[in-house]
CSV table of C-alpha atoms and ligand atoms in Angstrom, one decimal:
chain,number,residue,atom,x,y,z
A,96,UNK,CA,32.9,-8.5,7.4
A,97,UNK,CA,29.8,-7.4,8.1
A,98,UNK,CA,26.2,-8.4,6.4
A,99,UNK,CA,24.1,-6.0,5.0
A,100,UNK,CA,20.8,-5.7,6.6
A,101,UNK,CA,17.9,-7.6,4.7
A,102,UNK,CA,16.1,-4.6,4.0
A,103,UNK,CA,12.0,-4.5,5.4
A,104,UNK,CA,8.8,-3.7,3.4
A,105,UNK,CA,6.2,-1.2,4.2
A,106,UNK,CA,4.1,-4.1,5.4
A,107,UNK,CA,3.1,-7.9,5.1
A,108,UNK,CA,-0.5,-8.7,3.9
A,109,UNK,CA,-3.2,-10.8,2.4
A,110,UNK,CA,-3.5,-9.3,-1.4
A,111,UNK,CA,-6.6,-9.9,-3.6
A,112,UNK,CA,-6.2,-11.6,-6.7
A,113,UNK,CA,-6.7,-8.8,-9.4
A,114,UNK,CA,-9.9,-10.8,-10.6
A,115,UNK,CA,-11.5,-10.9,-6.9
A,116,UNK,CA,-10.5,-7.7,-6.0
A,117,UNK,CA,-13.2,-6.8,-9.2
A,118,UNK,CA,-15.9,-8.8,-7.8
A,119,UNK,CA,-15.3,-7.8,-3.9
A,120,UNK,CA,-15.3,-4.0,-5.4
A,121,UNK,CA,-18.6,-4.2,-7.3
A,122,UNK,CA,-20.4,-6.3,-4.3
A,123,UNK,CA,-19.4,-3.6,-1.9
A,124,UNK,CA,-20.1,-0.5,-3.7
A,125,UNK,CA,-23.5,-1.9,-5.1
A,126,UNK,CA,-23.9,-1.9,-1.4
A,127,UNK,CA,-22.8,1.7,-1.0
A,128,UNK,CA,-25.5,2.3,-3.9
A,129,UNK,CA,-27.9,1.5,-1.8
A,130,UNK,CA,-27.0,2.7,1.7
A,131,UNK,CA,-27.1,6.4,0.7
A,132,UNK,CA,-30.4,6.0,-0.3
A,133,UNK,CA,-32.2,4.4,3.1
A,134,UNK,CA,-34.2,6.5,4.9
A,135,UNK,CA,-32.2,5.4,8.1
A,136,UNK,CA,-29.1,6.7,6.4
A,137,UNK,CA,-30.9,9.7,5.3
A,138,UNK,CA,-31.9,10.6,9.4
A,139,UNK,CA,-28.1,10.6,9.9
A,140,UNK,CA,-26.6,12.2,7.3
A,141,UNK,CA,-25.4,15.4,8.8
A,142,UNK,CA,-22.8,13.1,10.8
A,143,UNK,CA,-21.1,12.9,6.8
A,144,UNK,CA,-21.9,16.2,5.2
A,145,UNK,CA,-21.9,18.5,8.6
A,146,UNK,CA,-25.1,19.7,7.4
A,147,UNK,CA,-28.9,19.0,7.8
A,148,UNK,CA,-30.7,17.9,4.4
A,149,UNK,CA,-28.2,17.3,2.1
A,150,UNK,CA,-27.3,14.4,-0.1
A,151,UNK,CA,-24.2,12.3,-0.2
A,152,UNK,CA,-23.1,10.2,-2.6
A,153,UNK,CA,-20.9,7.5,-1.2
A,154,UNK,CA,-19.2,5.9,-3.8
A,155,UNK,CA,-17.8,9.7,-4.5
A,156,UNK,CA,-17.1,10.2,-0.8
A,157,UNK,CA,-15.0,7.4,-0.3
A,158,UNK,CA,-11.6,7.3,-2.1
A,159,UNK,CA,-10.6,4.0,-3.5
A,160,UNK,CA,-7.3,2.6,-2.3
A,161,UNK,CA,-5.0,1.2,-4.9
A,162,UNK,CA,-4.4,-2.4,-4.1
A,163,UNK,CA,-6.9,-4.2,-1.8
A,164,UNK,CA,-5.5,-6.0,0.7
A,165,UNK,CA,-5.5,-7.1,4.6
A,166,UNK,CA,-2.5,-6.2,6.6
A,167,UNK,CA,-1.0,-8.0,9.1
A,168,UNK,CA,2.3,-6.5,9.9
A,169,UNK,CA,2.8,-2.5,9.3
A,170,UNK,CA,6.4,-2.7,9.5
A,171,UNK,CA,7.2,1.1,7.8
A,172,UNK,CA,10.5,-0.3,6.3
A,173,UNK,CA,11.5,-1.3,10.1
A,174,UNK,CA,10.8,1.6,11.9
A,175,UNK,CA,8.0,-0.5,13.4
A,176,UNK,CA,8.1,-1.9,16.5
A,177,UNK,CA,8.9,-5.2,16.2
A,178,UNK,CA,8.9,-5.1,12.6
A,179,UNK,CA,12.4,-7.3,12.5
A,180,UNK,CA,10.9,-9.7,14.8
A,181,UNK,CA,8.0,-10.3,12.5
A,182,UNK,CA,9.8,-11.5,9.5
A,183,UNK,CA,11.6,-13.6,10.8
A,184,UNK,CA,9.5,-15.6,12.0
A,185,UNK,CA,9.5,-18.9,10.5
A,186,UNK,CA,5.7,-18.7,10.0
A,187,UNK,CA,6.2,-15.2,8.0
A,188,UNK,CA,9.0,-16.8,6.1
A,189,UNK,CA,7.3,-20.0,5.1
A,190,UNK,CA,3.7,-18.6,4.3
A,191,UNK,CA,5.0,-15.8,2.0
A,192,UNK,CA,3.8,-16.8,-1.8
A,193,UNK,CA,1.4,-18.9,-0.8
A,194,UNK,CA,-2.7,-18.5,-1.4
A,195,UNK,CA,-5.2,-18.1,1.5
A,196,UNK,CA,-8.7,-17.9,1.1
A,197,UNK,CA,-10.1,-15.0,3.3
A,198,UNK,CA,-13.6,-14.7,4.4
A,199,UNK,CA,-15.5,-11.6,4.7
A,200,UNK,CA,-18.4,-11.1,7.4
A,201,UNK,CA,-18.9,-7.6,7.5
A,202,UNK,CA,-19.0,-4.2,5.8
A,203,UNK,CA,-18.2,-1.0,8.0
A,204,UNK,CA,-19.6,2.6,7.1
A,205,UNK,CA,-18.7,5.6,9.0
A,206,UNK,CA,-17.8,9.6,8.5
A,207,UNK,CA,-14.0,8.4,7.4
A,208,UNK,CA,-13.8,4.9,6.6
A,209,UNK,CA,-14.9,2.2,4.4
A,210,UNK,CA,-14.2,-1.3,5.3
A,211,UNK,CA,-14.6,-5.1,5.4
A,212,UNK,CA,-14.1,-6.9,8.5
A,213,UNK,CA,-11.7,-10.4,8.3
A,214,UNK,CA,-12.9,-13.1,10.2
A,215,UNK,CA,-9.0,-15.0,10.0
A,216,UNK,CA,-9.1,-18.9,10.2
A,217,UNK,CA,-6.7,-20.9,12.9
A,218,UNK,CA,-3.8,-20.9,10.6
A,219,UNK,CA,-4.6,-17.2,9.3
A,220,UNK,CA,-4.4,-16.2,13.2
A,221,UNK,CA,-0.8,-17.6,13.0
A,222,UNK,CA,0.3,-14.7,10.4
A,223,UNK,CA,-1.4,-12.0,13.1
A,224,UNK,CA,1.3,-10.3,15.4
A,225,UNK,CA,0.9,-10.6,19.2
A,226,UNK,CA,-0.8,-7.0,20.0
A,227,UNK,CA,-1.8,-5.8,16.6
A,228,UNK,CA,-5.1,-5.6,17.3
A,229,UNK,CA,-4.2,-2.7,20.1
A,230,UNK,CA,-1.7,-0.7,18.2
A,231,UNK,CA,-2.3,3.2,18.5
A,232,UNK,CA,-5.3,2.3,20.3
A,233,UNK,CA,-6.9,5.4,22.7
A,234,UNK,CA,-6.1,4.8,25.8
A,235,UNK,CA,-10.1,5.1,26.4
A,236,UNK,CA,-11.0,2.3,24.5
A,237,UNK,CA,-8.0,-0.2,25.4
A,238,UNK,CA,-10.4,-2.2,27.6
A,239,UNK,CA,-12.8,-3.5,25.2
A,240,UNK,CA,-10.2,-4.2,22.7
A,241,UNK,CA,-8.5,-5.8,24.8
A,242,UNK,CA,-11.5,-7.9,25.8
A,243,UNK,CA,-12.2,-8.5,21.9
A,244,UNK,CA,-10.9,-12.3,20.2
A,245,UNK,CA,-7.6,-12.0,18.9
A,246,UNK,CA,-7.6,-11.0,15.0
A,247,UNK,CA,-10.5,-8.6,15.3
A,248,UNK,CA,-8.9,-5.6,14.0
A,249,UNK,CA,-8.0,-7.7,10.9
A,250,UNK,CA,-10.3,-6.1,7.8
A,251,UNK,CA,-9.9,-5.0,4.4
A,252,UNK,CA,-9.8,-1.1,4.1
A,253,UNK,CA,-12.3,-0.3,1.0
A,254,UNK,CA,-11.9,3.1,1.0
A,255,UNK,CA,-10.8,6.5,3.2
A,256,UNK,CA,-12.9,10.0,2.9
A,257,UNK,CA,-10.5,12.9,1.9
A,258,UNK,CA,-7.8,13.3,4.4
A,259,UNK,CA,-7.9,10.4,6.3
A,260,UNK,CA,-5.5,7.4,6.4
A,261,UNK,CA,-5.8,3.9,5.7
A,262,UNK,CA,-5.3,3.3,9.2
A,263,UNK,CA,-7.9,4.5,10.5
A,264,UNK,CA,-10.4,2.0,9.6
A,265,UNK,CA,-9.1,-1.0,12.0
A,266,UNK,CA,-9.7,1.8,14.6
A,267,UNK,CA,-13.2,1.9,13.5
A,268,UNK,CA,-13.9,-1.3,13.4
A,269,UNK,CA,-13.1,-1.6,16.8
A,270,UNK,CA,-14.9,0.9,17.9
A,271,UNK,CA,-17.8,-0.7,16.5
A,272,UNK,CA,-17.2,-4.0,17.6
A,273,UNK,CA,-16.9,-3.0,21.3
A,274,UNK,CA,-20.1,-0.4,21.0
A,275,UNK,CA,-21.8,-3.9,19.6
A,276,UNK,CA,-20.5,-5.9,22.8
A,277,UNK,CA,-21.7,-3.3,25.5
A,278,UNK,CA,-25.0,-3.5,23.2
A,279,UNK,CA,-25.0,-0.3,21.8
A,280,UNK,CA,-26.7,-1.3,19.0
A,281,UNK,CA,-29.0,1.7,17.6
A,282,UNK,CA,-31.9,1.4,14.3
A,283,UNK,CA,-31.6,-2.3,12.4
A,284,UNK,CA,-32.4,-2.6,8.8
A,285,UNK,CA,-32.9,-5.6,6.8
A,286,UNK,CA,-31.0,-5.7,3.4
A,287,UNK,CA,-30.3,-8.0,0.6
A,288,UNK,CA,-26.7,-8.7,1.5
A,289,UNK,CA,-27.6,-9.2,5.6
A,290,UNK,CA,-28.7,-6.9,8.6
A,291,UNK,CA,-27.3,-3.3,8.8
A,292,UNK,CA,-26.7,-1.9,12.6
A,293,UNK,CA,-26.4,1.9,13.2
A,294,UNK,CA,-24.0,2.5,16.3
A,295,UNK,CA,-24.4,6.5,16.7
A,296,UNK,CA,-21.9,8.7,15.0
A,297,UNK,CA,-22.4,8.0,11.6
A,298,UNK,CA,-20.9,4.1,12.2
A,299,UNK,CA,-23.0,1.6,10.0
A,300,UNK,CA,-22.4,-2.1,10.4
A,301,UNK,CA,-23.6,-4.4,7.6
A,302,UNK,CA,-23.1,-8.1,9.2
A,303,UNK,CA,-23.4,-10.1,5.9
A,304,UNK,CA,-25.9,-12.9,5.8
A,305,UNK,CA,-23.6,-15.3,3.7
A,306,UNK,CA,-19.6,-14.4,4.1
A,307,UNK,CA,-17.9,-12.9,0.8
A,308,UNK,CA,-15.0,-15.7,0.1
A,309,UNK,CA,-11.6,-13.7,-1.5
A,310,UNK,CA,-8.3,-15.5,-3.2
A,311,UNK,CA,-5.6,-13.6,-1.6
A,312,UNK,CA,-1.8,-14.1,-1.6
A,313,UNK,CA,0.3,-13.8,1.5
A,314,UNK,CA,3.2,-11.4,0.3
A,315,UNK,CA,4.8,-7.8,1.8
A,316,UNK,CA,4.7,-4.2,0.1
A,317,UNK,CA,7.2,-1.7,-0.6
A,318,UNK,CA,6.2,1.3,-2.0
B,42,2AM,P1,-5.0,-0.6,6.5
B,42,2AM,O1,-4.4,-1.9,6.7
B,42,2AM,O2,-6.0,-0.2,7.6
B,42,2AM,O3,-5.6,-0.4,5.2
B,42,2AM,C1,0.1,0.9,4.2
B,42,2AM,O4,0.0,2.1,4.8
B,42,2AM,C2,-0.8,-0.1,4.8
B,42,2AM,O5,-0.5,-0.4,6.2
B,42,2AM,C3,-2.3,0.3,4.8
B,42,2AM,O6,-3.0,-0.7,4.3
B,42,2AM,C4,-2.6,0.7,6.2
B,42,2AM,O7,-3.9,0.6,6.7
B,42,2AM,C5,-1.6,-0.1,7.0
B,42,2AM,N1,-1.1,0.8,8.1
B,42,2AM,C6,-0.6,2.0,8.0
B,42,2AM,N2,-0.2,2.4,9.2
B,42,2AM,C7,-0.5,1.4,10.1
B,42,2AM,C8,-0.3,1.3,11.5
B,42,2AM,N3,0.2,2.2,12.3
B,42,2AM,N4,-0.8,0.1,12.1
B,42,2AM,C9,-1.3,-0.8,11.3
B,42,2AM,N5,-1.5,-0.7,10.0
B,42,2AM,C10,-1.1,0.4,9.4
C-alpha cells in the first residue's frame, strides 16, 4: 500500500514569543518615530512619497505583518525547491519545538520594506538551507551575494508598504549589505539606538549599537 505524503508547511522559522514580539515591536517603531522626523530623512523623502516636500508618517506607511518571525525555509506547501529535502533533515526534525535566542544587529528602512537583520549563531547557521541567501536573486546582483557570509539574508520582516510582499525585504537587505561592502555608504547619523547609514534610494541602515536579544521558537507555518 502506499503512504500518504507527510504534508509540508508554508515555511519553517524562528517565531517570537508573543511577549518579545511586544517589546521588539515598540523598540522598532519608537525608532520609526524618530526617523521620519530627521532632517536627513526629510532631504530624501520624495524616494517614499514620489513627491518633493511632503510628510510621511512611517509607522502608517508600513503595514504590520501578523506573526513576527525569521524564516528559514519557504517551502509553499512543497512546491519549493527543495522544500522535501529540507524537512527531512535530521537537523530540521530535531530542532523543531525547541527555543533559540536570536540576536538583532540591524534595522533596514527603504520605499517597501521594513526590517531587522539576523546575525544567526553556529548552530542557528545549521537550520539555514544551502543557497537561501541567493533565492530569486537579480541576476545583476548575484555576485555580491554571493560574496556575502552565509546567513546574511536571514532578518525579521517588520513591516511591507502597500502592495509589496514579505519577501521583498531579504532582497533589500542584501542590496544594502553589498552597496555597504563596495562602500557605498552615503550621509551617517548618530542615534540613540546606533549609527544610521543612508545608501541612495530611499535605503536607511540603522546598525544598532547594542544587539536586540529575541526568545523565538523554531517551528513551521501553515496558513
Ligand atoms: P519574509 O521571511 O521575508 O518575511 C510566508 O510568506 C513567509 O515566507 C514570509 O515571512 C515571507 O517573507 C517568506 N517568503 C515568501 N516567499 C519567499 C521566497 N520566495 N523565498 C524566501 N522566503 C519567502
Amino acid at each position: 500500500t502506499k503512504q500518504k505524503e507527510p504534508e509540508l508547511p508554508l515555511f519553517f522559522g524562528w517565531f517570537l514569543l508573543p511577549e518579545e514580539e511586544e517589546r521588539i515591536k515598540c523598540a522598532t517603531m519608537d525608532f520609526l518615530k524618530t526617523l521620519d522626523t530627521l532632517e536627513a530623512f526629510k532631504e530624501h523623502i520624495s524616494e517614499f512619497t514620489g513627491e518633493v516636500a511632503k510628510e510621511v508618517d512611517l509607522e502608517q506607511y508600513f503595514q504590520n505583518p501578523l506573526q513576527l518571525h525569521c524564516t528559514t525555509k519557504f517551502c509553499d506547501y512543497g512546491k519549493a525547491e527543495g522544500a522535501k529535502e529540507y524537512a527531512e533533515l535530521q537537523v530540521v526534525k530535531e530542532s523543531l519545538a525547541t527555543s533559540y535566542e536570536l540576536s538583532v544587529t540591524a534595522l533596514i528602512v527603504t520605499p517597501r520594506t521594513f526590517g531587522a537583520r539576523v546575525a544567526l549563531t553556529e548552530t542557528q547557521l545549521k537550520l539555514w538551507p544551502e543557497g537561501a541567501d541567493k533565492e530569486g536573486v537579480a541576476p545583476a546582483l548575484l555576485p555580491s551575494v554571493e560574496a556575502l557570509p552565509a546567513g546574511s539574508r536571514a532578518h525579521v520582516t517588520l513591516g511591507c508598504s502597500a502592495g509589496v510582499e514579505e519577501v521583498q525585504t531579504g532582497l533589500d537587505l542584501l542590496e544594502i549589505l553589498a552597496l555597504q561592502k563596495e562602500g557605498k555608504e552615503g550621509t551617517q547619523v548618530e542615534m540613540d539606538l546606533g549609527t544610521l547609514t543612508y545608501l541612495s534610494e530611499g535605503r536607511w541602515f540603522l546598525t544598532l549599537r547594542e544587539p536586540i536579544t529575541a526568545d523565538t521558537t523554531f517551528t513551521s507555518f501553515s496558513d
